[in-house]
PDB file of C-alpha atoms in Angstrom:
ATOM      1  CA  MET A   6      71.332 -68.415  -9.257  1.00 42.00           C
ATOM      2  CA  ARG A   7      69.023 -67.499  -6.406  1.00 49.00           C
ATOM      3  CA  LYS A   8      66.543 -66.680  -8.919  1.00 40.00           C
ATOM      4  CA  LEU A   9      67.197 -70.261 -10.448  1.00 35.00           C
ATOM      5  CA  ALA A  10      67.085 -71.801  -6.918  1.00 43.00           C
ATOM      6  CA  VAL A  11      63.548 -70.098  -6.561  1.00 38.00           C
ATOM      7  CA  TRP A  12      61.824 -71.166  -9.588  1.00 39.00           C
ATOM      8  CA  ALA A  13      63.361 -74.844  -9.487  1.00 41.00           C
ATOM      9  CA  ALA A  14      61.475 -74.909  -5.816  1.00 45.00           C
ATOM     10  CA  MET A  15      58.506 -73.180  -7.371  1.00 43.00           C
ATOM     11  CA  ALA A  16      58.406 -76.136  -9.940  1.00 43.00           C
ATOM     12  CA  LEU A  17      58.752 -78.697  -7.501  1.00 42.00           C
ATOM     13  CA  LEU A  18      55.735 -77.796  -5.167  1.00 43.00           C
ATOM     14  CA  ALA A  19      53.512 -77.304  -8.167  1.00 44.00           C
ATOM     15  CA  ALA A  20      54.315 -81.202  -9.339  1.00 44.00           C
ATOM     16  CA  VAL A  21      53.931 -82.319  -5.634  1.00 44.00           C
ATOM     17  CA  PRO A  22      49.946 -83.232  -6.175  1.00 46.00           C
ATOM     18  CA  ALA A  23      50.762 -84.876  -9.524  1.00 45.00           C
ATOM     19  CA  TRP A  24      53.453 -86.930  -7.210  1.00 48.00           C
ATOM     20  CA  ALA A  25      50.743 -87.395  -4.769  1.00 65.00           C
ATOM     21  CA  GLN A  26      48.311 -89.241  -6.694  1.00 78.00           C
ATOM     22  CA  ARG A  27      48.013 -92.891  -5.780  1.00 90.00           C
ATOM     23  CA  ASP A  28      47.205 -95.713  -7.916  1.00 96.00           C
ATOM     24  CA  VAL A  29      44.141 -97.891  -7.495  1.00 96.00           C
ATOM     25  CA  ASN A  30      44.074-101.063  -8.629  1.00 97.00           C
ATOM     26  CA  GLU A  31      41.277-103.417  -6.331  1.00 98.00           C
ATOM     27  CA  THR A  32      39.422-106.483  -7.379  1.00 98.00           C
ATOM     28  CA  ARG A  33      36.438-107.866  -5.040  1.00 98.00           C
ATOM     29  CA  PRO A  34      33.857-110.633  -6.142  1.00 98.00           C
ATOM     30  CA  LEU A  35      30.390-109.559  -7.084  1.00 98.00           C
ATOM     31  CA  SER A  36      27.784-111.974  -8.428  1.00 98.00           C
ATOM     32  CA  MET A  37      26.391-111.337 -11.649  1.00 98.00           C
ATOM     33  CA  THR A  38      23.210-109.976 -10.708  1.00 97.00           C
ATOM     34  CA  GLY A  39      24.523-108.004  -7.475  1.00 98.00           C
ATOM     35  CA  SER A  40      24.956-104.215  -7.136  1.00 98.00           C
ATOM     36  CA  VAL A  41      27.489-101.598  -6.859  1.00 98.00           C
ATOM     37  CA  SER A  42      27.479 -98.195  -5.529  1.00 98.00           C
ATOM     38  CA  VAL A  43      30.024 -95.544  -6.200  1.00 98.00           C
ATOM     39  CA  SER A  44      30.444 -92.020  -4.896  1.00 97.00           C
ATOM     40  CA  ASN A  45      33.298 -90.091  -5.981  1.00 96.00           C
ATOM     41  CA  THR A  46      33.280 -86.082  -5.462  1.00 91.00           C
ATOM     42  CA  GLU A  47      35.154 -84.887  -8.713  1.00 93.00           C
ATOM     43  CA  GLY A  48      37.268 -86.328 -11.641  1.00 96.00           C
ATOM     44  CA  SER A  49      35.458 -89.106 -13.345  1.00 97.00           C
ATOM     45  CA  VAL A  50      33.884 -92.520 -13.056  1.00 98.00           C
ATOM     46  CA  LYS A  51      33.500 -95.145 -15.892  1.00 98.00           C
ATOM     47  CA  VAL A  52      31.663 -98.059 -15.457  1.00 98.00           C
ATOM     48  CA  ILE A  53      32.111-101.300 -18.293  1.00 98.00           C
ATOM     49  CA  GLY A  54      30.097-104.355 -18.260  1.00 98.00           C
ATOM     50  CA  TRP A  55      31.957-107.736 -18.220  1.00 98.00           C
ATOM     51  CA  SER A  56      31.151-111.538 -18.145  1.00 98.00           C
ATOM     52  CA  ASN A  57      33.199-111.954 -15.000  1.00 98.00           C
ATOM     53  CA  ALA A  58      31.641-112.386 -11.753  1.00 98.00           C
ATOM     54  CA  GLN A  59      33.707-109.683  -9.988  1.00 98.00           C
ATOM     55  CA  VAL A  60      34.506-105.965  -9.779  1.00 98.00           C
ATOM     56  CA  GLU A  61      37.592-104.700 -10.703  1.00 98.00           C
ATOM     57  CA  ILE A  62      38.858-100.908  -9.811  1.00 98.00           C
ATOM     58  CA  THR A  63      41.731 -99.506 -11.307  1.00 98.00           C
ATOM     59  CA  GLY A  64      42.142 -95.378 -11.729  1.00 97.00           C
ATOM     60  CA  THR A  65      44.300 -92.490  -9.551  1.00 97.00           C
ATOM     61  CA  LEU A  66      43.361 -90.986  -6.334  1.00 95.00           C
ATOM     62  CA  GLY A  67      43.487 -87.203  -6.378  1.00 92.00           C
ATOM     63  CA  ALA A  68      46.580 -86.266  -3.835  1.00 90.00           C
ATOM     64  CA  ASP A  69      44.202 -85.012  -1.173  1.00 90.00           C
ATOM     65  CA  VAL A  70      41.762 -87.950  -0.869  1.00 92.00           C
ATOM     66  CA  GLU A  71      42.120 -89.624   2.620  1.00 90.00           C
ATOM     67  CA  GLU A  72      41.245 -93.085   0.883  1.00 93.00           C
ATOM     68  CA  LEU A  73      39.060 -95.566  -1.008  1.00 96.00           C
ATOM     69  CA  GLU A  74      36.408 -97.177   0.787  1.00 97.00           C
ATOM     70  CA  ILE A  75      35.572-100.433  -0.333  1.00 98.00           C
ATOM     71  CA  ASP A  76      32.725-102.469   1.704  1.00 97.00           C
ATOM     72  CA  GLY A  77      29.942-104.971   1.145  1.00 97.00           C
ATOM     73  CA  ASP A  78      29.749-108.638  -0.047  1.00 97.00           C
ATOM     74  CA  SER A  79      29.196-110.375  -3.150  1.00 97.00           C
ATOM     75  CA  ALA A  80      25.868-109.393  -3.242  1.00 98.00           C
ATOM     76  CA  GLU A  81      26.308-105.779  -2.659  1.00 98.00           C
ATOM     77  CA  LEU A  82      29.338-103.452  -3.187  1.00 98.00           C
ATOM     78  CA  ARG A  83      29.957 -99.984  -1.967  1.00 98.00           C
ATOM     79  CA  ILE A  84      32.722 -97.494  -3.073  1.00 98.00           C
ATOM     80  CA  GLU A  85      33.514 -94.195  -1.506  1.00 97.00           C
ATOM     81  CA  VAL A  86      36.179 -91.752  -2.195  1.00 95.00           C
ATOM     82  CA  LYS A  87      36.689 -90.531   1.281  1.00 92.00           C
ATOM     83  CA  ALA A  88      37.412 -86.781   0.479  1.00 82.00           C
ATOM     84  CA  PRO A  89      37.665 -84.361   3.582  1.00 78.00           C
ATOM     85  CA  GLY A  90      36.546 -80.625   3.445  1.00 71.00           C
ATOM     86  CA  HIS A  91      38.231 -77.571   2.299  1.00 64.00           C
ATOM     87  CA  ARG A  92      41.185 -79.663  -0.202  1.00 67.00           C
ATOM     88  CA  GLU A  93      41.927 -78.630  -3.600  1.00 71.00           C
ATOM     89  CA  TRP A  94      43.247 -81.996  -5.417  1.00 79.00           C
ATOM     90  CA  LEU A  95      40.770 -84.051  -4.801  1.00 88.00           C
ATOM     91  CA  GLU A  96      39.975 -85.230  -8.571  1.00 93.00           C
ATOM     92  CA  THR A  97      39.761 -88.713  -8.812  1.00 96.00           C
ATOM     93  CA  ASP A  98      39.492 -90.796 -11.745  1.00 97.00           C
ATOM     94  CA  LEU A  99      37.994 -94.508 -11.534  1.00 98.00           C
ATOM     95  CA  VAL A 100      37.246 -97.213 -13.702  1.00 98.00           C
ATOM     96  CA  LEU A 101      34.816-100.006 -12.726  1.00 98.00           C
ATOM     97  CA  ARG A 102      34.763-103.346 -14.628  1.00 98.00           C
ATOM     98  CA  VAL A 103      31.559-105.319 -13.364  1.00 98.00           C
ATOM     99  CA  PRO A 104      29.418-107.873 -14.120  1.00 98.00           C
ATOM    100  CA  VAL A 105      26.998-107.191 -17.172  1.00 98.00           C
ATOM    101  CA  SER A 106      23.699-107.828 -15.399  1.00 98.00           C
ATOM    102  CA  ALA A 107      25.004-106.086 -12.256  1.00 98.00           C
ATOM    103  CA  SER A 108      23.075-103.141 -10.532  1.00 98.00           C
ATOM    104  CA  VAL A 109      25.182 -99.530 -10.769  1.00 98.00           C
ATOM    105  CA  GLU A 110      24.667 -96.502  -8.791  1.00 98.00           C
ATOM    106  CA  VAL A 111      26.744 -93.636  -9.116  1.00 98.00           C
ATOM    107  CA  GLU A 112      26.754 -90.407  -7.531  1.00 97.00           C
ATOM    108  CA  SER A 113      29.029 -87.457  -7.828  1.00 95.00           C
ATOM    109  CA  VAL A 114      29.099 -83.704  -7.221  1.00 93.00           C
ATOM    110  CA  SER A 115      31.325 -82.506 -10.497  1.00 93.00           C
ATOM    111  CA  ALA A 116      32.559 -85.787 -11.512  1.00 96.00           C
ATOM    112  CA  ASN A 117      31.814 -87.020 -15.407  1.00 98.00           C
ATOM    113  CA  ILE A 118      30.068 -90.025 -15.294  1.00 98.00           C
ATOM    114  CA  GLU A 119      30.303 -92.897 -17.968  1.00 98.00           C
ATOM    115  CA  VAL A 120      28.467 -96.693 -18.336  1.00 98.00           C
ATOM    116  CA  GLU A 121      29.147 -99.121 -21.395  1.00 98.00           C
ATOM    117  CA  GLY A 122      27.402-102.364 -21.657  1.00 97.00           C
ATOM    118  CA  VAL A 123      25.496-102.781 -18.591  1.00 98.00           C
ATOM    119  CA  THR A 124      22.191-104.740 -18.817  1.00 98.00           C
ATOM    120  CA  GLY A 125      20.923-103.939 -15.055  1.00 98.00           C
ATOM    121  CA  SER A 126      19.598-101.360 -13.971  1.00 98.00           C
ATOM    122  CA  VAL A 127      21.551 -97.881 -13.826  1.00 98.00           C
ATOM    123  CA  GLU A 128      20.647 -94.885 -11.417  1.00 98.00           C
ATOM    124  CA  LEU A 129      23.277 -91.624 -11.720  1.00 98.00           C
ATOM    125  CA  GLU A 130      23.251 -88.207 -10.151  1.00 98.00           C
ATOM    126  CA  SER A 131      25.952 -85.578 -10.577  1.00 97.00           C
ATOM    127  CA  VAL A 132      25.306 -81.834 -10.069  1.00 96.00           C
ATOM    128  CA  SER A 133      28.041 -80.808 -12.941  1.00 96.00           C
ATOM    129  CA  GLY A 134      29.119 -83.231 -14.150  1.00 96.00           C
ATOM    130  CA  TRP A 135      27.888 -85.293 -17.196  1.00 98.00           C
ATOM    131  CA  ALA A 136      26.372 -88.556 -18.061  1.00 98.00           C
ATOM    132  CA  ARG A 137      26.929 -90.374 -21.084  1.00 98.00           C
ATOM    133  CA  ILE A 138      24.909 -93.864 -21.211  1.00 98.00           C
ATOM    134  CA  SER A 139      25.645 -96.131 -24.339  1.00 96.00           C
ATOM    135  CA  GLY A 140      24.477-100.226 -24.308  1.00 92.00           C
ATOM    136  CA  ARG A 141      20.782-101.106 -22.884  1.00 93.00           C
ATOM    137  CA  PRO A 142      19.971-101.272 -19.036  1.00 97.00           C
ATOM    138  CA  ALA A 143      16.642-102.773 -17.843  1.00 97.00           C
ATOM    139  CA  GLU A 144      16.008 -99.915 -16.613  1.00 98.00           C
ATOM    140  CA  LEU A 145      17.958 -95.884 -16.279  1.00 98.00           C
ATOM    141  CA  ALA A 146      17.175 -93.346 -14.130  1.00 98.00           C
ATOM    142  CA  VAL A 147      19.681 -89.738 -14.148  1.00 98.00           C
ATOM    143  CA  GLU A 148      19.858 -86.770 -12.823  1.00 98.00           C
ATOM    144  CA  THR A 149      22.105 -83.649 -13.267  1.00 97.00           C
ATOM    145  CA  VAL A 150      21.747 -80.278 -12.122  1.00 97.00           C
ATOM    146  CA  SER A 151      23.814 -78.104 -15.063  1.00 97.00           C
ATOM    147  CA  GLY A 152      25.335 -81.278 -16.414  1.00 97.00           C
ATOM    148  CA  ASP A 153      24.629 -82.962 -19.797  1.00 98.00           C
ATOM    149  CA  ILE A 154      22.716 -86.287 -20.248  1.00 98.00           C
ATOM    150  CA  THR A 155      23.462 -88.562 -23.551  1.00 98.00           C
ATOM    151  CA  VAL A 156      21.647 -91.985 -23.824  1.00 98.00           C
ATOM    152  CA  ALA A 157      22.767 -93.670 -26.735  1.00 96.00           C
ATOM    153  CA  GLU A 158      19.618 -95.812 -26.330  1.00 91.00           C
ATOM    154  CA  SER A 159      17.426 -95.657 -24.026  1.00 93.00           C
ATOM    155  CA  ALA A 160      16.165 -98.554 -21.746  1.00 95.00           C
ATOM    156  CA  PRO A 161      12.525-100.268 -21.220  1.00 96.00           C
ATOM    157  CA  ARG A 162      11.845 -97.350 -18.589  1.00 97.00           C
ATOM    158  CA  THR A 163      14.022 -94.453 -18.756  1.00 97.00           C
ATOM    159  CA  ASP A 164      13.791 -91.362 -16.338  1.00 98.00           C
ATOM    160  CA  LEU A 165      15.902 -88.255 -16.941  1.00 98.00           C
ATOM    161  CA  GLU A 166      15.942 -85.190 -15.338  1.00 98.00           C
ATOM    162  CA  SER A 167      18.182 -81.757 -15.880  1.00 97.00           C
ATOM    163  CA  VAL A 168      17.854 -77.993 -14.782  1.00 97.00           C
ATOM    164  CA  SER A 169      20.194 -76.696 -17.534  1.00 97.00           C
ATOM    165  CA  GLY A 170      21.713 -79.447 -18.893  1.00 97.00           C
ATOM    166  CA  ALA A 171      21.108 -80.895 -22.283  1.00 98.00           C
ATOM    167  CA  ILE A 172      19.128 -83.960 -22.528  1.00 98.00           C
ATOM    168  CA  THR A 173      19.625 -86.303 -25.977  1.00 98.00           C
ATOM    169  CA  VAL A 174      18.613 -89.722 -26.540  1.00 97.00           C
ATOM    170  CA  GLN A 175      20.058 -90.998 -29.663  1.00 94.00           C
ATOM    171  CA  GLN A 176      17.760 -94.331 -30.070  1.00 90.00           C
ATOM    172  CA  ALA A 177      14.832 -93.961 -28.174  1.00 90.00           C
ATOM    173  CA  ALA A 178      12.742 -97.129 -27.123  1.00 91.00           C
ATOM    174  CA  GLY A 179      10.553 -98.390 -23.960  1.00 94.00           C
ATOM    175  CA  ARG A 180       9.283 -95.643 -22.279  1.00 96.00           C
ATOM    176  CA  LEU A 181      10.681 -92.326 -21.814  1.00 97.00           C
ATOM    177  CA  SER A 182      10.111 -89.752 -19.502  1.00 98.00           C
ATOM    178  CA  ALA A 183      12.430 -86.559 -19.644  1.00 98.00           C
ATOM    179  CA  GLU A 184      12.441 -82.886 -17.609  1.00 98.00           C
ATOM    180  CA  SER A 185      14.852 -80.008 -18.030  1.00 97.00           C
ATOM    181  CA  VAL A 186      13.668 -76.152 -16.884  1.00 96.00           C
ATOM    182  CA  SER A 187      16.377 -74.798 -19.753  1.00 96.00           C
ATOM    183  CA  GLY A 188      18.515 -77.282 -21.460  1.00 96.00           C
ATOM    184  CA  ALA A 189      17.452 -78.933 -24.525  1.00 97.00           C
ATOM    185  CA  ILE A 190      15.757 -82.078 -25.131  1.00 98.00           C
ATOM    186  CA  ARG A 191      16.792 -84.211 -28.281  1.00 97.00           C
ATOM    187  CA  VAL A 192      14.988 -87.748 -28.686  1.00 97.00           C
ATOM    188  CA  GLU A 193      15.998 -89.077 -32.446  1.00 90.00           C
ATOM    189  CA  GLY A 194      15.178 -92.320 -34.087  1.00 83.00           C
ATOM    190  CA  GLY A 195      13.864 -95.503 -32.660  1.00 84.00           C
ATOM    191  CA  LEU A 196      10.386 -96.372 -31.714  1.00 89.00           C
ATOM    192  CA  LEU A 197       8.607 -95.429 -28.239  1.00 92.00           C
ATOM    193  CA  GLU A 198       5.753 -97.099 -26.284  1.00 93.00           C
ATOM    194  CA  SER A 199       5.131 -93.775 -24.420  1.00 96.00           C
ATOM    195  CA  ALA A 200       6.787 -90.394 -23.731  1.00 96.00           C
ATOM    196  CA  SER A 201       6.716 -87.608 -21.415  1.00 98.00           C
ATOM    197  CA  ILE A 202       9.147 -84.804 -22.408  1.00 98.00           C
ATOM    198  CA  GLU A 203       8.835 -81.401 -20.475  1.00 97.00           C
ATOM    199  CA  THR A 204      10.358 -78.198 -20.228  1.00 96.00           C
ATOM    200  CA  VAL A 205      10.324 -74.451 -18.931  1.00 96.00           C
ATOM    201  CA  SER A 206      12.755 -72.722 -21.715  1.00 95.00           C
ATOM    202  CA  GLY A 207      14.749 -75.124 -23.305  1.00 95.00           C
ATOM    203  CA  ASP A 208      13.817 -76.598 -26.985  1.00 97.00           C
ATOM    204  CA  ILE A 209      12.067 -79.717 -27.585  1.00 98.00           C
ATOM    205  CA  SER A 210      13.118 -81.761 -30.804  1.00 97.00           C
ATOM    206  CA  TYR A 211      11.457 -85.161 -31.139  1.00 97.00           C
ATOM    207  CA  SER A 212      12.160 -87.459 -34.338  1.00 95.00           C
ATOM    208  CA  GLY A 213      11.073 -90.991 -34.399  1.00 90.00           C
ATOM    209  CA  ASP A 214       7.782 -93.586 -34.848  1.00 91.00           C
ATOM    210  CA  LEU A 215       4.951 -93.934 -32.986  1.00 91.00           C
ATOM    211  CA  GLY A 216       3.654 -97.219 -31.354  1.00 88.00           C
ATOM    212  CA  ARG A 217       0.050 -98.114 -31.745  1.00 86.00           C
ATOM    213  CA  GLY A 218      -2.056 -97.305 -28.743  1.00 88.00           C
ATOM    214  CA  GLY A 219       1.153 -95.410 -27.555  1.00 93.00           C
ATOM    215  CA  SER A 220       0.552 -92.265 -25.239  1.00 97.00           C
ATOM    216  CA  TYR A 221       3.268 -88.985 -26.364  1.00 97.00           C
ATOM    217  CA  GLN A 222       2.998 -85.970 -24.315  1.00 98.00           C
ATOM    218  CA  PHE A 223       4.968 -82.940 -25.188  1.00 98.00           C
ATOM    219  CA  GLU A 224       5.076 -79.657 -23.090  1.00 97.00           C
ATOM    220  CA  SER A 225       6.981 -76.292 -22.674  1.00 96.00           C
ATOM    221  CA  MET A 226       6.491 -72.867 -21.280  1.00 95.00           C
ATOM    222  CA  SER A 227       8.861 -70.800 -23.356  1.00 95.00           C
ATOM    223  CA  GLY A 228      10.749 -73.156 -25.871  1.00 95.00           C
ATOM    224  CA  GLY A 229      10.196 -74.612 -28.611  1.00 96.00           C
ATOM    225  CA  VAL A 230       8.186 -77.873 -29.756  1.00 97.00           C
ATOM    226  CA  THR A 231       9.411 -79.863 -32.947  1.00 98.00           C
ATOM    227  CA  ILE A 232       7.708 -83.116 -33.830  1.00 97.00           C
ATOM    228  CA  THR A 233       9.076 -85.455 -36.610  1.00 97.00           C
ATOM    229  CA  VAL A 234       6.814 -88.246 -37.658  1.00 95.00           C
ATOM    230  CA  PRO A 235       6.523 -90.953 -40.867  1.00 94.00           C
ATOM    231  CA  SER A 236       4.208 -89.020 -43.594  1.00 94.00           C
ATOM    232  CA  ASP A 237       2.175 -92.535 -42.827  1.00 94.00           C
ATOM    233  CA  VAL A 238       1.699 -91.852 -39.443  1.00 95.00           C
ATOM    234  CA  SER A 239      -1.739 -93.329 -37.928  1.00 95.00           C
ATOM    235  CA  ALA A 240      -2.122 -91.140 -34.570  1.00 97.00           C
ATOM    236  CA  GLY A 241      -4.242 -88.362 -32.838  1.00 97.00           C
ATOM    237  CA  PHE A 242      -2.865 -84.981 -32.448  1.00 98.00           C
ATOM    238  CA  ASP A 243      -4.252 -82.348 -29.900  1.00 98.00           C
ATOM    239  CA  VAL A 244      -1.958 -78.905 -29.775  1.00 98.00           C
ATOM    240  CA  THR A 245      -2.488 -76.073 -28.098  1.00 96.00           C
ATOM    241  CA  THR A 246      -0.286 -72.812 -27.397  1.00 95.00           C
ATOM    242  CA  PHE A 247      -1.504 -69.636 -26.035  1.00 92.00           C
ATOM    243  CA  SER A 248       0.949 -67.534 -28.156  1.00 91.00           C
ATOM    244  CA  GLY A 249       2.968 -69.307 -29.886  1.00 91.00           C
ATOM    245  CA  ASP A 250       2.270 -70.473 -33.758  1.00 94.00           C
ATOM    246  CA  ILE A 251       1.664 -73.902 -34.508  1.00 97.00           C
ATOM    247  CA  ASP A 252       2.978 -74.976 -38.282  1.00 97.00           C
ATOM    248  CA  SER A 253       2.006 -78.286 -39.051  1.00 97.00           C
ATOM    249  CA  ASP A 254       2.581 -80.554 -42.133  1.00 97.00           C
ATOM    250  CA  LEU A 255      -0.379 -82.275 -41.159  1.00 97.00           C
ATOM    251  CA  GLY A 256      -4.019 -82.132 -40.996  1.00 96.00           C
ATOM    252  CA  PRO A 257      -6.358 -78.370 -40.969  1.00 96.00           C
ATOM    253  CA  LYS A 258      -4.769 -75.299 -40.499  1.00 95.00           C
ATOM    254  CA  PRO A 259      -4.685 -74.122 -36.828  1.00 94.00           C
ATOM    255  CA  ARG A 260      -7.436 -72.360 -35.670  1.00 92.00           C
ATOM    256  CA  HIS A 261      -7.743 -69.398 -32.841  1.00 87.00           C
ATOM    257  CA  THR A 262      -9.841 -70.481 -30.012  1.00 83.00           C
ATOM    258  CA  SER A 263     -10.682 -66.482 -28.695  1.00 77.00           C
ATOM    259  CA  LYS A 264     -11.292 -63.186 -31.044  1.00 76.00           C
ATOM    260  CA  TYR A 265      -9.769 -61.709 -27.691  1.00 78.00           C
ATOM    261  CA  THR A 266      -6.329 -64.229 -26.914  1.00 80.00           C
ATOM    262  CA  PRO A 267      -4.017 -65.265 -29.372  1.00 84.00           C
ATOM    263  CA  GLU A 268      -4.367 -69.198 -28.563  1.00 91.00           C
ATOM    264  CA  GLN A 269      -4.309 -71.588 -31.110  1.00 94.00           C
ATOM    265  CA  GLU A 270      -5.533 -74.995 -31.359  1.00 96.00           C
ATOM    266  CA  LEU A 271      -4.783 -77.885 -33.592  1.00 97.00           C
ATOM    267  CA  GLU A 272      -6.612 -81.306 -33.420  1.00 97.00           C
ATOM    268  CA  PHE A 273      -6.981 -83.886 -35.700  1.00 97.00           C
ATOM    269  CA  VAL A 274      -6.597 -87.857 -36.501  1.00 97.00           C
ATOM    270  CA  ALA A 275      -3.635 -88.929 -39.128  1.00 96.00           C
ATOM    271  CA  GLY A 276      -3.738 -92.083 -40.740  1.00 94.00           C
ATOM    272  CA  ALA A 277      -6.102 -94.746 -38.707  1.00 93.00           C
ATOM    273  CA  GLY A 278      -5.255 -93.139 -35.496  1.00 93.00           C
ATOM    274  CA  GLY A 279      -4.221 -95.313 -32.877  1.00 92.00           C
ATOM    275  CA  ALA A 280      -1.335 -93.588 -30.877  1.00 96.00           C
ATOM    276  CA  GLU A 281      -1.984 -90.158 -28.954  1.00 97.00           C
ATOM    277  CA  VAL A 282      -0.018 -87.080 -29.356  1.00 98.00           C
ATOM    278  CA  THR A 283      -0.795 -84.073 -26.908  1.00 98.00           C
ATOM    279  CA  VAL A 284       1.308 -80.555 -27.331  1.00 98.00           C
ATOM    280  CA  GLU A 285       0.706 -77.972 -24.769  1.00 96.00           C
ATOM    281  CA  SER A 286       3.257 -74.263 -25.326  1.00 95.00           C
ATOM    282  CA  PHE A 287       2.285 -71.484 -23.718  1.00 94.00           C
ATOM    283  CA  SER A 288       4.635 -69.076 -25.976  1.00 94.00           C
ATOM    284  CA  GLY A 289       6.997 -71.518 -27.788  1.00 93.00           C
ATOM    285  CA  GLN A 290       5.954 -72.363 -31.312  1.00 95.00           C
ATOM    286  CA  VAL A 291       5.226 -75.826 -32.275  1.00 97.00           C
ATOM    287  CA  LYS A 292       6.252 -77.476 -35.518  1.00 97.00           C
ATOM    288  CA  ILE A 293       5.007 -81.110 -36.943  1.00 98.00           C
ATOM    289  CA  ARG A 294       6.993 -81.887 -39.564  1.00 97.00           C
ATOM    290  CA  THR A 295       6.962 -85.730 -41.488  1.00 96.00           C
ATOM    291  CA  ARG A 296       9.834 -87.484 -43.064  1.00 91.00           C
TER     292      ARG A 296
END
């Protein structure tokens, strides 16, 4: 009986954090072109665009969270999860419905961030949480350290940065800048006006159409670069690698630029030209494929 009592007490203590979680159900006015910023240390933040001129905030606060602070007015709203240091139960899950054309900014440490159907500008920052964006914001900027970034459709201007997280753009459009240290970068589908894609050791994979007159730059230190374009592409290609191989379905065979180094170079114009594609790699292999 004594052991049973101890186990029961332990079970009750373990359940306290769940009991101590508090539900959130708040509504604030916000103009259709207003801005909303959210700060949440850990857990999740989901932002959904809707047609109402207000922000609806639902979800649960972690047991050790002090409060959900909501400041501002109908032009600018600030939402912050106030969390004291050295506490364990801070995991807070928030769902926000915001005016579809509002500007959105979210900051987190380990919270995952998801944005759906927002057509205003979107700016997201996270250390270890992932970020997923669907819909097409007017502008998009995302930064993570180790969290993955997934974009269903890029904005007219998109800036993506990660240290070790993977970056994926599933339907490319507009102007794209993507940088990673060790995470892979994958861009597929659509038509980009221009692109600047850089990694240190992560692989780069690009598959899409090239806009006439657009500039497309790919750079990697040791990661491989694979570019897949239509077989009737019109573009100029300038590819160089110091110690990696060049394998292309288009143009002549690559040539060695020096008998003393393994450096290779491939330069040619496909079709009528127009777009400019530049690829630089130190030791990674470069592949140009047609579809």
